[in-house]
Amino acid sequence: MKNILEVKNLNKKYADFTLKNVSFTLPTGMIMGFIGENGAGKTTTIKAILNIITDYTGEINIMGLNNKTNDQKIKENIGVVLDDMFFPEVLKAQDINQIMKSIYTSWDEELFQNYLKQFNLPLKKAIKTFSKGMRKKLEIATALAHHPQLLILDEPTSGLDPVARAEVIEIFQNFIQNEKCSILLSSHQTTDLEHIADYITFINKGQIILSATCDEILNHYAIVRCTAAEFKKIKPEDYLKYRQEKYNYELLITNKKSFKQKYTTEVIDKITLDDLMVLMIKGVK
Amino acid sequence: MEIIISNSSGVPIYEQIKDQIKAKIITGELAANFMLPSIRLLAKDLHCSVITTKNAYEELEKEGFIKSVPAKGFYVARINQELAKEEQLTKMENLISEALKIAKIHQISITEIKEMIDIINEENES
């Protein structure tokens, strides 16, 4: 199976928000970072993939199977962490274990316990006593314990301190040691994504504005900072977006190498995903 | 095998990995038929993406430094060490000629250039 996840022409209309022709593909064995502003459509897209919302047009295939007609089989093979906690507060981790055992045929009790130990989570305390970070870790442990092939994670590291984030990232990289396993994760922690993501898909106002390998973005895209006089000399086809700042111009370029050969005087800076997001959204052309 | 990745150097990470493995092969630190870590394991241990390590291995393979054995992994290829070193020397010669051209234009003496090399070398060592 070449692609574990295919989203094709997803359209969904709300009164005040529209998903428009959302399409992207996650090749098997890879990690895709799903980025965009709050309210850009990340969670709506994820909910469509998971069949939580169904009244959309377009097609979604997971493991080569249509997500609407193969719901049961797909759910057995995906692990999910959503932004809002879905466990009742009175439950304990050991209760989660019992419930999940009855839901998933492939639930691995031992693996679950191992994750709890690794994350320092108590088995016999009610979830309401857990900190935000502990809840997130419990959700991640739960998502992983039935040996899924695809992890779908909506903001899995929000609310975690840097050390816990590093632990979680390591777990994700361990997970894809099996080349059949893949991850789609939405995150605002763009530095984490810069390290581990193979692909970046960027959604803005309900539309995908960029889907490329992370290496392509980090190695070929760049930010140019220059004076107004210099800016005038740069041809519009040589940049994607620009932004007029108080003391200079900022340009987003997509081919650092050819830009360097063409123009000599400007400052060309290494790009971060944060810079990319800001310039794509705030920049004009 | 040790690999040091800099996130601020501006050199793409796949290139840093490639260059360092290549250097180890040329100096003989990694001998022929040495089995390299898998693409996925290397990515995990260097905290980088799978595509990054894949690119590094693919380029090393293209340049003949490693070979892939299907369903097994990547191995260090038997290379001609003399030839590989020669290649690096040519690369250096070209860079030095470039520097000498600039020196000639600006009338910088060979003694000054030698001093400059010593200073840069000291700075890099410390």
PDB file of N, CA, C and O in Angstrom, chain A residues 28-30 170 173-174 176-179 181 195-199 213 215 219 256 270, chain B residues 7-10 12-14 38 40-41 43-45 47-52 54-55:
ATOM      1  N   THR A  28       2.598   5.841   3.089  1.00  0.00           N
ATOM      2  CA  THR A  28       2.788   4.904   4.195  1.00  0.00           C
ATOM      3  C   THR A  28       4.198   5.016   4.769  1.00  0.00           C
ATOM      4  O   THR A  28       5.163   5.131   4.025  1.00  0.00           O
ATOM      5  N   GLY A  29       4.284   4.981   6.086  1.00  0.00           N
ATOM      6  CA  GLY A  29       5.581   4.990   6.753  1.00  0.00           C
ATOM      7  C   GLY A  29       6.097   6.375   7.077  1.00  0.00           C
ATOM      8  O   GLY A  29       7.216   6.518   7.561  1.00  0.00           O
ATOM      9  N   MET A  30       5.290   7.393   6.799  1.00  0.00           N
ATOM     10  CA  MET A  30       5.763   8.761   6.970  1.00  0.00           C
ATOM     11  C   MET A  30       4.990   9.517   8.069  1.00  0.00           C
ATOM     12  O   MET A  30       3.912   9.111   8.472  1.00  0.00           O
ATOM     13  N   GLU A 170       9.679  11.096  20.925  1.00  0.00           N
ATOM     14  CA  GLU A 170      10.462   9.873  20.805  1.00  0.00           C
ATOM     15  C   GLU A 170       9.542   8.668  20.607  1.00  0.00           C
ATOM     16  O   GLU A 170       9.846   7.756  19.828  1.00  0.00           O
ATOM     17  N   GLN A 173       8.522   8.563  17.053  1.00  0.00           N
ATOM     18  CA  GLN A 173       9.581   8.053  16.168  1.00  0.00           C
ATOM     19  C   GLN A 173       9.789   6.551  16.363  1.00  0.00           C
ATOM     20  O   GLN A 173      10.123   5.843  15.414  1.00  0.00           O
ATOM     21  N   ASN A 174       9.584   6.072  17.583  1.00  0.00           N
ATOM     22  CA  ASN A 174       9.623   4.622  17.812  1.00  0.00           C
ATOM     23  C   ASN A 174       8.499   3.939  17.056  1.00  0.00           C
ATOM     24  O   ASN A 174       8.681   2.873  16.481  1.00  0.00           O
ATOM     25  N   ILE A 176       7.054   4.735  14.273  1.00  0.00           N
ATOM     26  CA  ILE A 176       7.250   4.560  12.824  1.00  0.00           C
ATOM     27  C   ILE A 176       8.502   3.744  12.486  1.00  0.00           C
ATOM     28  O   ILE A 176       8.887   3.654  11.321  1.00  0.00           O
ATOM     29  N   GLN A 177       9.130   3.139  13.490  1.00  0.00           N
ATOM     30  CA  GLN A 177      10.205   2.197  13.164  1.00  0.00           C
ATOM     31  C   GLN A 177       9.647   1.053  12.325  1.00  0.00           C
ATOM     32  O   GLN A 177      10.336   0.441  11.523  1.00  0.00           O
ATOM     33  N   ASN A 178       8.388   0.739  12.548  1.00  0.00           N
ATOM     34  CA  ASN A 178       7.675  -0.196  11.690  1.00  0.00           C
ATOM     35  C   ASN A 178       7.247   0.579  10.441  1.00  0.00           C
ATOM     36  O   ASN A 178       6.465   1.518  10.533  1.00  0.00           O
ATOM     37  N   GLU A 179       7.760   0.181   9.283  1.00  0.00           N
ATOM     38  CA  GLU A 179       7.543   1.012   8.101  1.00  0.00           C
ATOM     39  C   GLU A 179       6.121   0.959   7.562  1.00  0.00           C
ATOM     40  O   GLU A 179       5.798   1.647   6.588  1.00  0.00           O
ATOM     41  N   CYS A 181       3.720   1.836   9.569  1.00  0.00           N
ATOM     42  CA  CYS A 181       3.030   2.771  10.467  1.00  0.00           C
ATOM     43  C   CYS A 181       3.269   4.223  10.063  1.00  0.00           C
ATOM     44  O   CYS A 181       4.376   4.598   9.692  1.00  0.00           O
ATOM     45  N   HIS A 195      11.691  18.865  13.116  1.00  0.00           N
ATOM     46  CA  HIS A 195      12.590  17.735  13.359  1.00  0.00           C
ATOM     47  C   HIS A 195      12.055  16.427  12.803  1.00  0.00           C
ATOM     48  O   HIS A 195      12.776  15.692  12.147  1.00  0.00           O
ATOM     49  N   ILE A 196      10.797  16.123  13.082  1.00  0.00           N
ATOM     50  CA  ILE A 196      10.355  14.747  12.801  1.00  0.00           C
ATOM     51  C   ILE A 196       9.439  14.598  11.594  1.00  0.00           C
ATOM     52  O   ILE A 196       9.264  13.482  11.114  1.00  0.00           O
ATOM     53  N   ALA A 197       8.832  15.691  11.113  1.00  0.00           N
ATOM     54  CA  ALA A 197       7.837  15.529  10.043  1.00  0.00           C
ATOM     55  C   ALA A 197       8.512  15.295   8.696  1.00  0.00           C
ATOM     56  O   ALA A 197       9.497  15.959   8.355  1.00  0.00           O
ATOM     57  N   ASP A 198       7.997  14.335   7.931  1.00  0.00           N
ATOM     58  CA  ASP A 198       8.469  14.115   6.569  1.00  0.00           C
ATOM     59  C   ASP A 198       7.734  15.050   5.615  1.00  0.00           C
ATOM     60  O   ASP A 198       8.291  15.546   4.662  1.00  0.00           O
ATOM     61  N   TYR A 199       6.457  15.263   5.897  1.00  0.00           N
ATOM     62  CA  TYR A 199       5.634  16.124   5.045  1.00  0.00           C
ATOM     63  C   TYR A 199       4.974  17.210   5.896  1.00  0.00           C
ATOM     64  O   TYR A 199       4.678  16.978   7.068  1.00  0.00           O
ATOM     65  N   THR A 213       7.257  18.141   1.085  1.00  0.00           N
ATOM     66  CA  THR A 213       8.114  17.507   2.089  1.00  0.00           C
ATOM     67  C   THR A 213       8.739  18.614   2.942  1.00  0.00           C
ATOM     68  O   THR A 213       8.998  19.719   2.460  1.00  0.00           O
ATOM     69  N   ASP A 215      11.671  18.709   4.135  1.00  0.00           N
ATOM     70  CA  ASP A 215      13.016  19.010   3.646  1.00  0.00           C
ATOM     71  C   ASP A 215      12.992  20.034   2.518  1.00  0.00           C
ATOM     72  O   ASP A 215      13.825  20.928   2.460  1.00  0.00           O
ATOM     73  N   ASN A 219      14.924  23.406   3.139  1.00  0.00           N
ATOM     74  CA  ASN A 219      16.168  23.545   2.379  1.00  0.00           C
ATOM     75  C   ASN A 219      16.066  24.494   1.188  1.00  0.00           C
ATOM     76  O   ASN A 219      17.067  25.037   0.750  1.00  0.00           O
ATOM     77  N   LYS A 256      15.921  29.054  -2.988  1.00  0.00           N
ATOM     78  CA  LYS A 256      17.023  29.826  -2.441  1.00  0.00           C
ATOM     79  C   LYS A 256      18.200  29.904  -3.421  1.00  0.00           C
ATOM     80  O   LYS A 256      18.777  30.948  -3.636  1.00  0.00           O
ATOM     81  N   LYS A 270      17.569  31.581   6.657  1.00  0.00           N
ATOM     82  CA  LYS A 270      16.992  30.246   6.787  1.00  0.00           C
ATOM     83  C   LYS A 270      15.550  30.388   7.282  1.00  0.00           C
ATOM     84  O   LYS A 270      15.256  31.237   8.117  1.00  0.00           O
TER      85      LYS A 270
ATOM     86  N   ASN B   7      21.708  22.479  13.823  1.00  0.00           N
ATOM     87  CA  ASN B   7      20.448  22.995  13.295  1.00  0.00           C
ATOM     88  C   ASN B   7      20.573  24.434  12.813  1.00  0.00           C
ATOM     89  O   ASN B   7      19.678  24.970  12.193  1.00  0.00           O
ATOM     90  N   SER B   8      21.707  25.069  13.147  1.00  0.00           N
ATOM     91  CA  SER B   8      21.819  26.486  12.795  1.00  0.00           C
ATOM     92  C   SER B   8      22.865  26.742  11.729  1.00  0.00           C
ATOM     93  O   SER B   8      23.103  27.874  11.348  1.00  0.00           O
ATOM     94  N   SER B   9      23.509  25.697  11.227  1.00  0.00           N
ATOM     95  CA  SER B   9      24.615  25.914  10.298  1.00  0.00           C
ATOM     96  C   SER B   9      24.155  26.384   8.919  1.00  0.00           C
ATOM     97  O   SER B   9      24.937  26.931   8.158  1.00  0.00           O
ATOM     98  N   GLY B  10      22.889  26.144   8.587  1.00  0.00           N
ATOM     99  CA  GLY B  10      22.414  26.534   7.260  1.00  0.00           C
ATOM    100  C   GLY B  10      22.645  25.441   6.223  1.00  0.00           C
ATOM    101  O   GLY B  10      22.093  25.481   5.142  1.00  0.00           O
ATOM    102  N   PRO B  12      21.859  21.934   4.756  1.00  0.00           N
ATOM    103  CA  PRO B  12      20.753  20.993   4.942  1.00  0.00           C
ATOM    104  C   PRO B  12      21.177  19.759   5.748  1.00  0.00           C
ATOM    105  O   PRO B  12      22.307  19.288   5.597  1.00  0.00           O
ATOM    106  N   ILE B  13      20.277  19.256   6.572  1.00  0.00           N
ATOM    107  CA  ILE B  13      20.637  18.167   7.476  1.00  0.00           C
ATOM    108  C   ILE B  13      21.044  16.905   6.711  1.00  0.00           C
ATOM    109  O   ILE B  13      21.998  16.232   7.077  1.00  0.00           O
ATOM    110  N   TYR B  14      20.337  16.613   5.595  1.00  0.00           N
ATOM    111  CA  TYR B  14      20.704  15.409   4.849  1.00  0.00           C
ATOM    112  C   TYR B  14      22.134  15.506   4.342  1.00  0.00           C
ATOM    113  O   TYR B  14      22.873  14.534   4.289  1.00  0.00           O
ATOM    114  N   SER B  38      19.479   1.363   9.825  1.00  0.00           N
ATOM    115  CA  SER B  38      18.388   1.545   8.865  1.00  0.00           C
ATOM    116  C   SER B  38      18.007   3.019   8.796  1.00  0.00           C
ATOM    117  O   SER B  38      18.295   3.788   9.721  1.00  0.00           O
ATOM    118  N   ARG B  40      15.168   4.343   9.143  1.00  0.00           N
ATOM    119  CA  ARG B  40      14.258   4.710  10.228  1.00  0.00           C
ATOM    120  C   ARG B  40      14.968   4.845  11.565  1.00  0.00           C
ATOM    121  O   ARG B  40      14.711   5.758  12.352  1.00  0.00           O
ATOM    122  N   LEU B  41      15.881   3.929  11.820  1.00  0.00           N
ATOM    123  CA  LEU B  41      16.595   3.967  13.099  1.00  0.00           C
ATOM    124  C   LEU B  41      17.495   5.200  13.163  1.00  0.00           C
ATOM    125  O   LEU B  41      17.547   5.896  14.182  1.00  0.00           O
ATOM    126  N   ALA B  43      17.044   7.997  11.607  1.00  0.00           N
ATOM    127  CA  ALA B  43      16.179   9.172  11.773  1.00  0.00           C
ATOM    128  C   ALA B  43      15.785   9.331  13.232  1.00  0.00           C
ATOM    129  O   ALA B  43      15.820  10.416  13.795  1.00  0.00           O
ATOM    130  N   LYS B  44      15.425   8.226  13.855  1.00  0.00           N
ATOM    131  CA  LYS B  44      15.004   8.270  15.256  1.00  0.00           C
ATOM    132  C   LYS B  44      16.152   8.753  16.135  1.00  0.00           C
ATOM    133  O   LYS B  44      15.989   9.621  16.979  1.00  0.00           O
ATOM    134  N   ASP B  45      17.334   8.180  15.914  1.00  0.00           N
ATOM    135  CA  ASP B  45      18.455   8.492  16.800  1.00  0.00           C
ATOM    136  C   ASP B  45      19.036   9.879  16.555  1.00  0.00           C
ATOM    137  O   ASP B  45      19.667  10.447  17.438  1.00  0.00           O
ATOM    138  N   HIS B  47      17.014  12.352  15.655  1.00  0.00           N
ATOM    139  CA  HIS B  47      15.842  13.221  15.801  1.00  0.00           C
ATOM    140  C   HIS B  47      15.589  14.028  14.538  1.00  0.00           C
ATOM    141  O   HIS B  47      15.436  15.249  14.570  1.00  0.00           O
ATOM    142  N   CYS B  48      15.591  13.340  13.420  1.00  0.00           N
ATOM    143  CA  CYS B  48      15.234  14.010  12.185  1.00  0.00           C
ATOM    144  C   CYS B  48      14.226  13.146  11.436  1.00  0.00           C
ATOM    145  O   CYS B  48      13.869  12.067  11.896  1.00  0.00           O
ATOM    146  N   SER B  49      13.760  13.637  10.290  1.00  0.00           N
ATOM    147  CA  SER B  49      12.698  12.906   9.602  1.00  0.00           C
ATOM    148  C   SER B  49      13.273  11.771   8.754  1.00  0.00           C
ATOM    149  O   SER B  49      14.450  11.769   8.404  1.00  0.00           O
ATOM    150  N   VAL B  50      12.411  10.807   8.448  1.00  0.00           N
ATOM    151  CA  VAL B  50      12.812   9.652   7.646  1.00  0.00           C
ATOM    152  C   VAL B  50      13.271  10.084   6.255  1.00  0.00           C
ATOM    153  O   VAL B  50      14.251   9.569   5.721  1.00  0.00           O
ATOM    154  N   ILE B  51      12.574  11.064   5.692  1.00  0.00           N
ATOM    155  CA  ILE B  51      12.941  11.535   4.354  1.00  0.00           C
ATOM    156  C   ILE B  51      14.358  12.114   4.336  1.00  0.00           C
ATOM    157  O   ILE B  51      15.095  11.955   3.385  1.00  0.00           O
ATOM    158  N   THR B  52      14.736  12.757   5.435  1.00  0.00           N
ATOM    159  CA  THR B  52      16.073  13.343   5.529  1.00  0.00           C
ATOM    160  C   THR B  52      17.151  12.260   5.453  1.00  0.00           C
ATOM    161  O   THR B  52      18.097  12.362   4.664  1.00  0.00           O
ATOM    162  N   LYS B  54      16.768   9.254   4.364  1.00  0.00           N
ATOM    163  CA  LYS B  54      16.614   8.557   3.094  1.00  0.00           C
ATOM    164  C   LYS B  54      17.375   9.311   1.993  1.00  0.00           C
ATOM    165  O   LYS B  54      18.102   8.708   1.206  1.00  0.00           O
ATOM    166  N   ASN B  55      17.210  10.647   1.974  1.00  0.00           N
ATOM    167  CA  ASN B  55      17.937  11.465   0.997  1.00  0.00           C
ATOM    168  C   ASN B  55      19.441  11.294   1.146  1.00  0.00           C
ATOM    169  O   ASN B  55      20.160  11.180   0.160  1.00  0.00           O
TER     170      ASN B  55
END
